[in-house]
PDB file of C-alpha atoms in Angstrom:
ATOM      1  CA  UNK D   1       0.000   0.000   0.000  1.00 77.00           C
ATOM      2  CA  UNK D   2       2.765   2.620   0.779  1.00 80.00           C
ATOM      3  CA  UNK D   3       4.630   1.643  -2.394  1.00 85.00           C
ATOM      4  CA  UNK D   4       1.243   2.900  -4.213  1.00 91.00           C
ATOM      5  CA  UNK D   5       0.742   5.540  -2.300  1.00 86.00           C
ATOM      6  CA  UNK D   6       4.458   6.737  -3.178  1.00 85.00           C
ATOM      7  CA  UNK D   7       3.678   6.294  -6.978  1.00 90.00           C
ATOM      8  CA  UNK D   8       0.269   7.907  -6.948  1.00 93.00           C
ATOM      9  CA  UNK D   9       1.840  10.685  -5.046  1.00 87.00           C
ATOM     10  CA  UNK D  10       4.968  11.053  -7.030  1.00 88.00           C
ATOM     11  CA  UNK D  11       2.515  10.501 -10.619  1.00 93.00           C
ATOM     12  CA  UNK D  12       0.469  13.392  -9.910  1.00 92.00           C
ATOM     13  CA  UNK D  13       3.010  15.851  -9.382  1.00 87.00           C
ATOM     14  CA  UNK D  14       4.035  15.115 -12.563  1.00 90.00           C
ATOM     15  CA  UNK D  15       1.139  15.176 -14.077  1.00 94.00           C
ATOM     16  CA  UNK D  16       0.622  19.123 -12.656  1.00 89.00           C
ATOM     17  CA  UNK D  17       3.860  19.877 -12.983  1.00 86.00           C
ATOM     18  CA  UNK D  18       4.312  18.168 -16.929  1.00 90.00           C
ATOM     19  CA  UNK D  19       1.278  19.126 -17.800  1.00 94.00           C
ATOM     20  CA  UNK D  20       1.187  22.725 -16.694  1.00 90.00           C
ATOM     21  CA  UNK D  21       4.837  23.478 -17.989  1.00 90.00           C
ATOM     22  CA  UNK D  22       4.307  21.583 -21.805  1.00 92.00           C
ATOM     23  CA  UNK D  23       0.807  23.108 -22.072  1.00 94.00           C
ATOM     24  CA  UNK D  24       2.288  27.138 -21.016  1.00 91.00           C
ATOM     25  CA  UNK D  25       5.180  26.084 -23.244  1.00 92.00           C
ATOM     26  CA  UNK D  26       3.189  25.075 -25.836  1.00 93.00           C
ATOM     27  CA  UNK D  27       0.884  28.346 -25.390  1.00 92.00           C
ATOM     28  CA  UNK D  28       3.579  30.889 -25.694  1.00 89.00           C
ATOM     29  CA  UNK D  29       5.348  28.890 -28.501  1.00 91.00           C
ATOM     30  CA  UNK D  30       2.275  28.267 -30.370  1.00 95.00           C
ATOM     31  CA  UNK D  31      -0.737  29.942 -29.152  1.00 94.00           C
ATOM     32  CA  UNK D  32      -2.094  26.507 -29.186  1.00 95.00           C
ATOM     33  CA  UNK D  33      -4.868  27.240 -26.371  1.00 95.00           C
ATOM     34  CA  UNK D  34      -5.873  31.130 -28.064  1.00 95.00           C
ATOM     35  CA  UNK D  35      -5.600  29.861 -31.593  1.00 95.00           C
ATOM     36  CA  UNK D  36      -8.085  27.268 -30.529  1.00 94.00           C
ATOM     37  CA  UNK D  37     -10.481  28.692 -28.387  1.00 96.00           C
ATOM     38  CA  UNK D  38      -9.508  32.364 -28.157  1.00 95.00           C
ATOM     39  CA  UNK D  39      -8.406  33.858 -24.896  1.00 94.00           C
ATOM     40  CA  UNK D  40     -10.785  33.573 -22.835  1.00 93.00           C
ATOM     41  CA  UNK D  41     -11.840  29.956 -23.650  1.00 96.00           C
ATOM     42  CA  UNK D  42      -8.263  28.620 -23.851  1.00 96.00           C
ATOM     43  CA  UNK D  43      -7.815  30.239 -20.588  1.00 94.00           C
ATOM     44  CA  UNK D  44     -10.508  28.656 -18.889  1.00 94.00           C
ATOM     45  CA  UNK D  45      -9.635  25.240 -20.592  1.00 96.00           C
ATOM     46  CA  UNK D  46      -6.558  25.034 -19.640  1.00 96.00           C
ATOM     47  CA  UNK D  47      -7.510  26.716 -16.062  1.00 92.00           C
ATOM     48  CA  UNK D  48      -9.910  23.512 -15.763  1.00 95.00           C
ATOM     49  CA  UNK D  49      -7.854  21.035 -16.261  1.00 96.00           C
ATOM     50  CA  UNK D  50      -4.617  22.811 -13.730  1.00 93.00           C
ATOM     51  CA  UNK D  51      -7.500  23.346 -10.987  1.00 91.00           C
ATOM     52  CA  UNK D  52      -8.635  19.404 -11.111  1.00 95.00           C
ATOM     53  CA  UNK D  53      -4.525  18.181 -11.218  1.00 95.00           C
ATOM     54  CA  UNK D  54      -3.931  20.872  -8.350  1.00 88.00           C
ATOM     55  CA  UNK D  55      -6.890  19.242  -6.207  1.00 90.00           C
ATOM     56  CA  UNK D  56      -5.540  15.758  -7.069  1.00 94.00           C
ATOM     57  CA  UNK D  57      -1.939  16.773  -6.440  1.00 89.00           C
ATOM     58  CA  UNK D  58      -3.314  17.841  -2.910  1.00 84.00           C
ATOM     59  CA  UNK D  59      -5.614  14.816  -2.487  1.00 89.00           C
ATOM     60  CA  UNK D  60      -1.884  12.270  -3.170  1.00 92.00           C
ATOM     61  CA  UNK D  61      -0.288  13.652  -0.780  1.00 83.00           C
ATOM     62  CA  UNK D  62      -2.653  13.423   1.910  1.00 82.00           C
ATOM     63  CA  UNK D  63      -2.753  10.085   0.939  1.00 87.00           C
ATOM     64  CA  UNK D  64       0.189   9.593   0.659  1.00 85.00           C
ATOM     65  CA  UNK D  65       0.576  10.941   5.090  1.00 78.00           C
ATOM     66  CA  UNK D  66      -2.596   8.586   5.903  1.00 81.00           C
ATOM     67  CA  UNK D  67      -0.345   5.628   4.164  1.00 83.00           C
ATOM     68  CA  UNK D  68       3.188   6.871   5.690  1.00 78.00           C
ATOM     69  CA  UNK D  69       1.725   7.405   9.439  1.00 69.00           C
ATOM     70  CA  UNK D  70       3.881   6.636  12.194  1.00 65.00           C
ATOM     71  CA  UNK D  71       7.053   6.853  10.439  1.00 70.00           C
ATOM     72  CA  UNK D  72       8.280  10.264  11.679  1.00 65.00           C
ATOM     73  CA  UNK D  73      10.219  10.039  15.549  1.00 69.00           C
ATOM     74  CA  UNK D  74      10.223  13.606  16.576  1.00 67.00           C
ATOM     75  CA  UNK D  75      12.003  14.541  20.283  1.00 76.00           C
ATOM     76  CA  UNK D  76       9.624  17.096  21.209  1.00 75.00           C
ATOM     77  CA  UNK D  77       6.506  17.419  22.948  1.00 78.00           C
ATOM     78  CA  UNK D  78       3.293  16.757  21.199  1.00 73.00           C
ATOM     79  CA  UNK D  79       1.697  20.096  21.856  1.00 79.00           C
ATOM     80  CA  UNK D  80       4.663  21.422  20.391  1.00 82.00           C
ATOM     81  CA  UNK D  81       4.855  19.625  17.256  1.00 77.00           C
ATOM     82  CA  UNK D  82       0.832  20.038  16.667  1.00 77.00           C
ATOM     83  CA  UNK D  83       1.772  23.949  17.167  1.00 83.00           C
ATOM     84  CA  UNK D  84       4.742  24.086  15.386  1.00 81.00           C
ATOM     85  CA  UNK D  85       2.286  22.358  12.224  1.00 78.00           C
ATOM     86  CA  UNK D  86      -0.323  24.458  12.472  1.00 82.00           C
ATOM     87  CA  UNK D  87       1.328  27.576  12.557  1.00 85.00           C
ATOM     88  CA  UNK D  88       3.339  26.533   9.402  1.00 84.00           C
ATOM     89  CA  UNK D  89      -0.168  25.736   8.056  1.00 81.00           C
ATOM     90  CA  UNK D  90      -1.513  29.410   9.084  1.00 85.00           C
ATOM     91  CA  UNK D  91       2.101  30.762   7.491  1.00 85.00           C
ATOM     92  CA  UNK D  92       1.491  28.840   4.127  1.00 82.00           C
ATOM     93  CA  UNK D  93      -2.034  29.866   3.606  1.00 83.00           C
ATOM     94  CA  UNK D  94      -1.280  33.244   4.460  1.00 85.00           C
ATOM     95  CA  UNK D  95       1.760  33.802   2.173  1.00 84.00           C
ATOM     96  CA  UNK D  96      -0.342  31.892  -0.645  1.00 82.00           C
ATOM     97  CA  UNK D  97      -3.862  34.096  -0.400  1.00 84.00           C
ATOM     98  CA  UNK D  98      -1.275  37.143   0.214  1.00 86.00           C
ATOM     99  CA  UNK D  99       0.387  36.719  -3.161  1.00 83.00           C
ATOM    100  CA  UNK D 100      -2.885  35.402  -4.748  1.00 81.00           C
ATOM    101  CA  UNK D 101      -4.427  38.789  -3.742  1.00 82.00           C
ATOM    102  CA  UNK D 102      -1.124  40.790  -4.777  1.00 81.00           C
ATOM    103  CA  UNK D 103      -1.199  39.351  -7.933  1.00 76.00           C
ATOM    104  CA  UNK D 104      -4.680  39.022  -9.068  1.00 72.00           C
ATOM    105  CA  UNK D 105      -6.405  35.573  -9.447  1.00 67.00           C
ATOM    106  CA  UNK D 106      -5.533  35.746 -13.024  1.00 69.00           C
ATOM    107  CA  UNK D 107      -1.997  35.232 -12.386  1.00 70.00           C
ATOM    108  CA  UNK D 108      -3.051  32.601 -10.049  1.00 69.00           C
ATOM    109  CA  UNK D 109      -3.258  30.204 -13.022  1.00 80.00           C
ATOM    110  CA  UNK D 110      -1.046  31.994 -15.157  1.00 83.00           C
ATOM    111  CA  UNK D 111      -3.547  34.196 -17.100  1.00 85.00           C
ATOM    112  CA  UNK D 112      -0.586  36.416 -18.987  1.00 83.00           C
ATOM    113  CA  UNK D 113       0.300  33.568 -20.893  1.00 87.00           C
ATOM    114  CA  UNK D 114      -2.967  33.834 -22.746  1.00 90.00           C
ATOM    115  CA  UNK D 115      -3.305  37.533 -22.913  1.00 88.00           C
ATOM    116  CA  UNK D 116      -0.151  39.324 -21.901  1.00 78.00           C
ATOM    117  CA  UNK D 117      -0.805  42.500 -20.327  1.00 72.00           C
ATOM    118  CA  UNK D 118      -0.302  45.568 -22.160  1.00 70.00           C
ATOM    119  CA  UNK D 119       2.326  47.192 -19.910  1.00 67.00           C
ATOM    120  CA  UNK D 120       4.505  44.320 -18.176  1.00 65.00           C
ATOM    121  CA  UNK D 121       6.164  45.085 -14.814  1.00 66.00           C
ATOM    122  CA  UNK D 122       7.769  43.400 -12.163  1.00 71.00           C
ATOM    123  CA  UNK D 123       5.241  42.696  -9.041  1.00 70.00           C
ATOM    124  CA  UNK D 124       7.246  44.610  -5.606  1.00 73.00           C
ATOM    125  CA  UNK D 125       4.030  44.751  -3.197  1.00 74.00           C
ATOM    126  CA  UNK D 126       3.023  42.251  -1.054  1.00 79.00           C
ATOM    127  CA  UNK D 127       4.984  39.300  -0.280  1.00 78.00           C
ATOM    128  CA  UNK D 128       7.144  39.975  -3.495  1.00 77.00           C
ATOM    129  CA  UNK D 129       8.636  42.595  -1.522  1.00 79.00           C
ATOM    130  CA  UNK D 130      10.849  39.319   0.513  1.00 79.00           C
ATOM    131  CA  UNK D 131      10.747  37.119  -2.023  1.00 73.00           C
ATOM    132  CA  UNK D 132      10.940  36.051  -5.576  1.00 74.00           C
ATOM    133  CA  UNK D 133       8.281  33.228  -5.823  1.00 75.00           C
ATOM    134  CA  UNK D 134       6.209  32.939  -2.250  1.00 74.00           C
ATOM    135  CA  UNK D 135       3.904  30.677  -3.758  1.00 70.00           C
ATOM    136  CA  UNK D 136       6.395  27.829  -4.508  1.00 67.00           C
ATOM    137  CA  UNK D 137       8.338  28.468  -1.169  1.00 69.00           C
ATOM    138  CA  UNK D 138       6.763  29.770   1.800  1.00 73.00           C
ATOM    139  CA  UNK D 139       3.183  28.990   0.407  1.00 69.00           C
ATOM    140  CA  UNK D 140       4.179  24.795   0.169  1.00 70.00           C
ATOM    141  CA  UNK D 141       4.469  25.585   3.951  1.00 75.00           C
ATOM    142  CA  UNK D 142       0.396  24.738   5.089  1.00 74.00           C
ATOM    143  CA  UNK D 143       1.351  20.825   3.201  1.00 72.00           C
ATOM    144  CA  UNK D 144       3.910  20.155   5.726  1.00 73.00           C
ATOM    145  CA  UNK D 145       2.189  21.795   8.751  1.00 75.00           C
ATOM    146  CA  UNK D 146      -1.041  19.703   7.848  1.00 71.00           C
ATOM    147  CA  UNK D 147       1.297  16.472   7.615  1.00 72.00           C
ATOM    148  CA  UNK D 148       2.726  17.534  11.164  1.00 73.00           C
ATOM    149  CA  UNK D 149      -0.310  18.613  13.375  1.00 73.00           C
ATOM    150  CA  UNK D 150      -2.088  15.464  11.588  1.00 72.00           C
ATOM    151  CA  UNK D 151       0.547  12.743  12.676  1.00 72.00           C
ATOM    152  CA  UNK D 152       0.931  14.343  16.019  1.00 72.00           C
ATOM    153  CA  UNK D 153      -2.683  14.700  16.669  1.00 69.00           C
ATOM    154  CA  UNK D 154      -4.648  12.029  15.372  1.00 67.00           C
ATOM    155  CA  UNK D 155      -2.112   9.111  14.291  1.00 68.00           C
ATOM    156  CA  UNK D 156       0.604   8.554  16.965  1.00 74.00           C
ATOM    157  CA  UNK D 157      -1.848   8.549  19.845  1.00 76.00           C
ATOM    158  CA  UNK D 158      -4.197   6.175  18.281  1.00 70.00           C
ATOM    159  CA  UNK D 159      -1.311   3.959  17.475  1.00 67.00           C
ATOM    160  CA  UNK D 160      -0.403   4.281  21.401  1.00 75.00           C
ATOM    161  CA  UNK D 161      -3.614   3.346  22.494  1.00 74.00           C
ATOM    162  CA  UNK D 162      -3.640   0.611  20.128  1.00 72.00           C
ATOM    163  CA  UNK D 163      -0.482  -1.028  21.509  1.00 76.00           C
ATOM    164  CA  UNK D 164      -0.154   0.582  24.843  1.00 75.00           C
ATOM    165  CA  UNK D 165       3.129   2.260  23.954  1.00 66.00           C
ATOM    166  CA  UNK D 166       3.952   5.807  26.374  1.00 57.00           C
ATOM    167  CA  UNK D 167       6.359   7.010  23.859  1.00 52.00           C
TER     168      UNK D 167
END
């Protein structure tokens, strides 16, 4: 089961990732999504298709925790672990609607592909202002705090009531 779990997770990141990448590739290159359907129809194509591999991508790799569960040994205190996880799950979500909102939601799914915008600039407001790309570091951070507060919470003291294990 774990060995699936692995592959399903490890398939459907590279399914968003592959997919997203050849089809923006193939958009600039090409126009192959505009050509098609125009902008606004190519857009929301494509948009369709990233939103259900993003929700799958998620769905894997809570899987993919449920399947892995008591393999993480951590020499702190629960409490402190569940905190620890769900503030990097507040910090995650924050950072991602922050630079969501900062953006647009256009550039959310990467709208200027399909109709570049008339003057470009360089985004300095909100969490650009720190960093270059706070969705793909900071905002990964609510994944790991879920996986955390989860296993801490829920898994490791079912599995010590289930075999009557202190530690």
């Amino acid at each position: 089961m774990t060995l699936l779990a692995v592959a399903y997770c490890i398939a459907s990141r590279l399914a968003y990732v592959l997919f997203t990448g050849i089809a923006l590739r193939r958009q600039e290159t090409t126009a192959a999504y505009t050509r098609t359907w125009g902008v606004e129809g190519g857009f929301q194509r494509f948009r369709r298709v990233v939103s259900a591999l993003m929700v799958n991508d998620v769905f894997a790799f809570a899987l993919l925790c449920l399947v892995t569960r008591d393999t993480l040994e951590v020499a702190v205190a629960r409490a402190v672990a569940i905190v620890v996880g769900l503030v990097l799950v507040a910090v995650g979500i924050s950072v991602k609607v922050w630079a969501a909102n900062t953006l647009g939601g256009e550039a959310y799914y990467w709208y200027n592909f399909f109709s570049p915008p008339r003057s470009p600039h360089i985004v300095l407001a909100g969490p650009y202002r720190f960093l270059a790309n706070p969705m793909y570091t900071v905002g990964y951070l609510q994944a790991y705090g879920f996986a955390l507060a989860f296993y801490f919470a829920v898994e490791k003291p079912h599995f010590q009531r289930l075999n009557g294990s202190r530690t």
